[in-house]
């Protein structure tokens, strides 16, 4: 199984024999084995849609591995971001209405759009304008957040804060920083006061 290390999305499933796994561990290029062609294949060798492996995990039974990768372009031969793009059952509401899950899902959508650049996509249009355009949007949305908060408009504040978070996630995706990277920083700050005490006299 292959997973996008940045968004957590499942990208594809393929077979790998011992030699393919050993090559993956040695080169950090996702390598699989085609049983129909009886040969190894390196993801992206012909398409350019490469997978840089940042982690490999073995399951509890020792008969399956998980490649965690940084995907370049779509993972699926159809041009879709993930091979798993045909839902058989509508997604159910899990009752998770907190920001954490929502941010991960939005980030996954952004990275998918950046990988595939679909026509008429807002993400594709903003990406075409370059990073400076994204950063300008963050500045604009931050101003809207300040104004909504100053006016005490709760509904407007929630809307503008959502816009600010979206464009911040967009900038993170453009630079290659994931919500997990931000979470690591926040976890490192837990239980630590940011206040500085008085200077010692002496």
mmCIF file of C-alpha atoms in Angstrom:
data_model
loop_
_atom_site.group_PDB
_atom_site.id
_atom_site.type_symbol
_atom_site.label_atom_id
_atom_site.label_comp_id
_atom_site.label_asym_id
_atom_site.label_seq_id
_atom_site.Cartn_x
_atom_site.Cartn_y
_atom_site.Cartn_z
ATOM 1 C CA UNK A 1 0.000 0.000 0.000
ATOM 2 C CA UNK A 2 1.239 3.499 -0.821
ATOM 3 C CA UNK A 3 0.244 6.610 1.148
ATOM 4 C CA UNK A 4 0.828 10.312 0.550
ATOM 5 C CA UNK A 5 3.091 11.303 3.439
ATOM 6 C CA UNK A 6 1.819 14.881 3.381
ATOM 7 C CA UNK A 7 -1.946 14.400 3.219
ATOM 8 C CA UNK A 8 -2.310 10.842 4.527
ATOM 9 C CA UNK A 9 -4.379 9.871 1.456
ATOM 10 C CA UNK A 10 -4.079 6.295 0.173
ATOM 11 C CA UNK A 11 -2.647 6.526 -3.335
ATOM 12 C CA UNK A 12 -2.369 2.988 -4.677
ATOM 13 C CA UNK A 13 -1.752 -0.666 -3.967
ATOM 14 C CA UNK A 14 0.837 -2.772 -5.770
ATOM 15 C CA UNK A 15 2.947 -5.890 -5.339
ATOM 16 C CA UNK A 16 6.598 -5.751 -4.288
ATOM 17 C CA UNK A 17 8.920 -8.742 -3.978
ATOM 18 C CA UNK A 18 11.976 -8.804 -1.717
ATOM 19 C CA UNK A 19 14.265 -7.354 -4.393
ATOM 20 C CA UNK A 20 11.860 -4.466 -5.093
ATOM 21 C CA UNK A 21 11.573 -3.706 -1.398
ATOM 22 C CA UNK A 22 15.338 -3.808 -0.944
ATOM 23 C CA UNK A 23 15.779 -1.410 -3.853
ATOM 24 C CA UNK A 24 13.175 0.928 -2.368
ATOM 25 C CA UNK A 25 14.993 0.950 0.980
ATOM 26 C CA UNK A 26 18.343 1.563 -0.705
ATOM 27 C CA UNK A 27 17.295 4.291 -3.168
ATOM 28 C CA UNK A 28 14.127 5.822 -1.643
ATOM 29 C CA UNK A 29 12.496 5.430 -5.067
ATOM 30 C CA UNK A 30 9.204 3.544 -4.840
ATOM 31 C CA UNK A 31 9.888 0.243 -6.578
ATOM 32 C CA UNK A 32 7.365 -2.519 -7.220
ATOM 33 C CA UNK A 33 7.241 -5.859 -9.018
ATOM 34 C CA UNK A 34 4.954 -6.564 -11.956
ATOM 35 C CA UNK A 35 3.855 -10.173 -11.868
ATOM 36 C CA UNK A 36 2.305 -9.925 -15.348
ATOM 37 C CA UNK A 37 5.571 -8.662 -16.890
ATOM 38 C CA UNK A 38 7.809 -10.527 -14.421
ATOM 39 C CA UNK A 39 9.991 -7.479 -13.806
ATOM 40 C CA UNK A 40 10.602 -4.646 -11.375
ATOM 41 C CA UNK A 41 9.143 -1.237 -12.096
ATOM 42 C CA UNK A 42 10.031 2.118 -10.589
ATOM 43 C CA UNK A 43 7.057 4.417 -10.131
ATOM 44 C CA UNK A 44 7.359 7.376 -12.498
ATOM 45 C CA UNK A 45 10.257 5.991 -14.542
ATOM 46 C CA UNK A 46 8.270 6.535 -17.749
ATOM 47 C CA UNK A 47 5.478 8.921 -16.685
ATOM 48 C CA UNK A 48 7.565 11.247 -14.519
ATOM 49 C CA UNK A 49 5.012 10.839 -11.702
ATOM 50 C CA UNK A 50 7.617 9.729 -9.192
ATOM 51 C CA UNK A 51 7.280 8.705 -5.568
ATOM 52 C CA UNK A 52 10.031 9.730 -3.167
ATOM 53 C CA UNK A 53 9.828 7.335 -0.242
ATOM 54 C CA UNK A 54 10.130 8.992 3.167
ATOM 55 C CA UNK A 55 9.145 5.977 5.253
ATOM 56 C CA UNK A 56 8.437 2.252 4.999
ATOM 57 C CA UNK A 57 6.450 0.350 7.624
ATOM 58 C CA UNK A 58 5.897 -3.388 8.003
ATOM 59 C CA UNK A 59 2.522 -4.717 9.156
ATOM 60 C CA UNK A 60 2.026 -6.942 12.210
ATOM 61 C CA UNK A 61 1.988 -10.179 10.185
ATOM 62 C CA UNK A 62 5.107 -9.288 8.240
ATOM 63 C CA UNK A 63 3.424 -9.832 4.875
ATOM 64 C CA UNK A 64 2.515 -6.291 3.862
ATOM 65 C CA UNK A 65 4.400 -2.991 3.738
ATOM 66 C CA UNK A 66 3.318 0.615 3.660
ATOM 67 C CA UNK A 67 5.267 3.080 1.524
ATOM 68 C CA UNK A 68 4.886 6.671 2.731
ATOM 69 C CA UNK A 69 5.803 8.881 -0.205
ATOM 70 C CA UNK A 70 5.993 12.388 -1.587
ATOM 71 C CA UNK A 71 4.060 12.039 -4.816
ATOM 72 C CA UNK A 72 4.893 14.050 -7.943
ATOM 73 C CA UNK A 73 1.840 14.362 -10.169
ATOM 74 C CA UNK A 74 -1.050 11.880 -10.121
ATOM 75 C CA UNK A 75 -0.482 8.388 -8.741
ATOM 76 C CA UNK A 76 -3.105 6.681 -10.905
ATOM 77 C CA UNK A 77 -2.524 5.790 -14.568
ATOM 78 C CA UNK A 78 -5.933 7.346 -15.324
ATOM 79 C CA UNK A 79 -4.604 10.764 -14.329
ATOM 80 C CA UNK A 80 -6.433 10.779 -11.007
ATOM 81 C CA UNK A 81 -4.521 11.809 -7.879
ATOM 82 C CA UNK A 82 -5.273 8.444 -6.237
ATOM 83 C CA UNK A 83 -6.212 5.041 -7.630
ATOM 84 C CA UNK A 84 -9.038 5.044 -5.063
ATOM 85 C CA UNK A 85 -11.318 7.581 -6.735
ATOM 86 C CA UNK A 86 -14.506 5.555 -7.324
ATOM 87 C CA UNK A 87 -16.585 5.523 -4.122
ATOM 88 C CA UNK A 88 -19.006 2.619 -3.694
ATOM 89 C CA UNK A 89 -20.605 4.119 -0.573
ATOM 90 C CA UNK A 90 -21.192 7.780 0.326
ATOM 91 C CA UNK A 91 -18.909 9.015 3.088
ATOM 92 C CA UNK A 92 -20.670 8.935 6.450
ATOM 93 C CA UNK A 93 -20.607 11.749 8.968
ATOM 94 C CA UNK A 94 -18.351 10.466 11.746
ATOM 95 C CA UNK A 95 -19.396 13.187 14.125
ATOM 96 C CA UNK A 96 -15.952 14.772 13.873
ATOM 97 C CA UNK A 97 -16.730 18.446 13.699
ATOM 98 C CA UNK A 98 -13.427 19.700 15.098
ATOM 99 C CA UNK A 99 -10.814 21.563 13.105
ATOM 100 C CA UNK A 100 -8.189 18.820 13.124
ATOM 101 C CA UNK A 101 -9.924 16.399 10.780
ATOM 102 C CA UNK A 102 -11.293 19.211 8.625
ATOM 103 C CA UNK A 103 -7.862 20.747 8.109
ATOM 104 C CA UNK A 104 -6.378 17.418 7.038
ATOM 105 C CA UNK A 105 -9.196 16.863 4.534
ATOM 106 C CA UNK A 106 -8.872 20.358 3.079
ATOM 107 C CA UNK A 107 -5.098 19.957 2.824
ATOM 108 C CA UNK A 108 -5.559 16.601 1.051
ATOM 109 C CA UNK A 109 -7.921 18.245 -1.438
ATOM 110 C CA UNK A 110 -5.455 21.058 -2.083
ATOM 111 C CA UNK A 111 -2.559 18.665 -2.679
ATOM 112 C CA UNK A 112 -4.752 16.595 -5.013
ATOM 113 C CA UNK A 113 -5.667 19.686 -7.033
ATOM 114 C CA UNK A 114 -2.011 20.775 -7.157
ATOM 115 C CA UNK A 115 -1.051 17.324 -8.430
ATOM 116 C CA UNK A 116 -3.716 17.164 -11.137
ATOM 117 C CA UNK A 117 -4.437 20.877 -11.865
ATOM 118 C CA UNK A 118 -7.994 20.237 -13.110
ATOM 119 C CA UNK A 119 -9.566 22.751 -15.452
ATOM 120 C CA UNK A 120 -11.690 25.475 -13.785
ATOM 121 C CA UNK A 121 -10.180 24.668 -10.361
ATOM 122 C CA UNK A 122 -9.644 27.616 -8.003
ATOM 123 C CA UNK A 123 -6.524 25.899 -6.683
ATOM 124 C CA UNK A 124 -5.133 25.522 -10.207
ATOM 125 C CA UNK A 125 -5.827 29.186 -11.012
ATOM 126 C CA UNK A 126 -4.266 30.436 -7.789
ATOM 127 C CA UNK A 127 -1.264 28.149 -8.248
ATOM 128 C CA UNK A 128 -0.743 29.561 -11.748
ATOM 129 C CA UNK A 129 -0.390 33.008 -10.184
ATOM 130 C CA UNK A 130 2.632 31.890 -8.178
ATOM 131 C CA UNK A 131 3.375 31.812 -4.466
ATOM 132 C CA UNK A 132 3.242 35.597 -4.158
ATOM 133 C CA UNK A 133 -0.418 35.519 -5.202
ATOM 134 C CA UNK A 134 -1.176 32.970 -2.472
ATOM 135 C CA UNK A 135 0.644 35.066 0.127
ATOM 136 C CA UNK A 136 -1.272 38.161 -0.960
ATOM 137 C CA UNK A 137 -4.525 36.275 -0.371
ATOM 138 C CA UNK A 138 -3.371 35.374 3.154
ATOM 139 C CA UNK A 139 -2.738 39.055 3.862
ATOM 140 C CA UNK A 140 -6.162 40.006 2.499
ATOM 141 C CA UNK A 141 -7.985 37.332 4.480
ATOM 142 C CA UNK A 142 -6.131 38.259 7.682
ATOM 143 C CA UNK A 143 -7.438 41.799 7.300
ATOM 144 C CA UNK A 144 -10.984 40.487 6.861
ATOM 145 C CA UNK A 145 -10.600 38.399 10.025
ATOM 146 C CA UNK A 146 -9.508 41.466 11.991
ATOM 147 C CA UNK A 147 -12.444 43.500 10.685
ATOM 148 C CA UNK A 148 -15.019 40.798 11.442
ATOM 149 C CA UNK A 149 -13.647 40.324 14.952
ATOM 150 C CA UNK A 150 -13.633 44.073 15.571
ATOM 151 C CA UNK A 151 -17.281 44.277 14.503
ATOM 152 C CA UNK A 152 -18.239 41.316 16.685
ATOM 153 C CA UNK A 153 -19.830 39.550 13.698
ATOM 154 C CA UNK A 154 -19.596 35.883 14.671
ATOM 155 C CA UNK A 155 -20.853 34.424 11.385
ATOM 156 C CA UNK A 156 -18.602 36.657 9.314
ATOM 157 C CA UNK A 157 -15.633 35.922 11.576
ATOM 158 C CA UNK A 158 -16.119 32.169 11.137
ATOM 159 C CA UNK A 159 -16.292 32.606 7.353
ATOM 160 C CA UNK A 160 -13.237 34.828 7.125
ATOM 161 C CA UNK A 161 -11.248 32.618 9.508
ATOM 162 C CA UNK A 162 -12.077 29.626 7.272
ATOM 163 C CA UNK A 163 -10.803 31.563 4.246
ATOM 164 C CA UNK A 164 -7.617 32.463 6.114
ATOM 165 C CA UNK A 165 -7.022 28.845 7.149
ATOM 166 C CA UNK A 166 -7.657 27.621 3.599
ATOM 167 C CA UNK A 167 -5.106 29.955 2.061
ATOM 168 C CA UNK A 168 -2.615 29.233 4.841
ATOM 169 C CA UNK A 169 -2.968 25.514 4.073
ATOM 170 C CA UNK A 170 -2.505 26.389 0.407
ATOM 171 C CA UNK A 171 0.808 28.113 1.187
ATOM 172 C CA UNK A 172 1.910 25.130 3.289
ATOM 173 C CA UNK A 173 1.155 22.766 0.388
ATOM 174 C CA UNK A 174 3.013 24.968 -2.094
ATOM 175 C CA UNK A 175 6.139 24.933 0.079
ATOM 176 C CA UNK A 176 5.823 21.263 1.075
ATOM 177 C CA UNK A 177 4.915 21.675 4.742
ATOM 178 C CA UNK A 178 2.121 19.455 6.062
ATOM 179 C CA UNK A 179 -0.393 20.011 8.877
ATOM 180 C CA UNK A 180 1.487 17.239 10.688
ATOM 181 C CA UNK A 181 4.640 19.381 10.612
ATOM 182 C CA UNK A 182 2.717 22.265 12.194
ATOM 183 C CA UNK A 183 1.170 19.898 14.744
ATOM 184 C CA UNK A 184 4.653 18.711 15.745
ATOM 185 C CA UNK A 185 5.644 22.295 16.513
ATOM 186 C CA UNK A 186 2.477 22.871 18.542
ATOM 187 C CA UNK A 187 2.953 19.626 20.466
ATOM 188 C CA UNK A 188 6.473 20.716 21.295
ATOM 189 C CA UNK A 189 5.042 23.852 22.875
ATOM 190 C CA UNK A 190 2.446 22.094 25.018
ATOM 191 C CA UNK A 191 2.905 22.708 28.719
ATOM 192 C CA UNK A 192 5.462 25.425 28.116
ATOM 193 C CA UNK A 193 4.735 29.025 28.973
ATOM 194 C CA UNK A 194 5.482 31.607 26.334
ATOM 195 C CA UNK A 195 5.722 34.320 28.962
ATOM 196 C CA UNK A 196 9.130 35.578 29.983
ATOM 197 C CA UNK A 197 9.711 36.245 33.659
ATOM 198 C CA UNK A 198 11.307 39.369 35.092
ATOM 199 C CA UNK A 199 15.001 39.797 34.488
ATOM 200 C CA UNK A 200 17.256 38.928 37.348
ATOM 201 C CA UNK A 201 18.800 41.868 39.153
ATOM 202 C CA UNK A 202 22.438 41.674 40.068
#
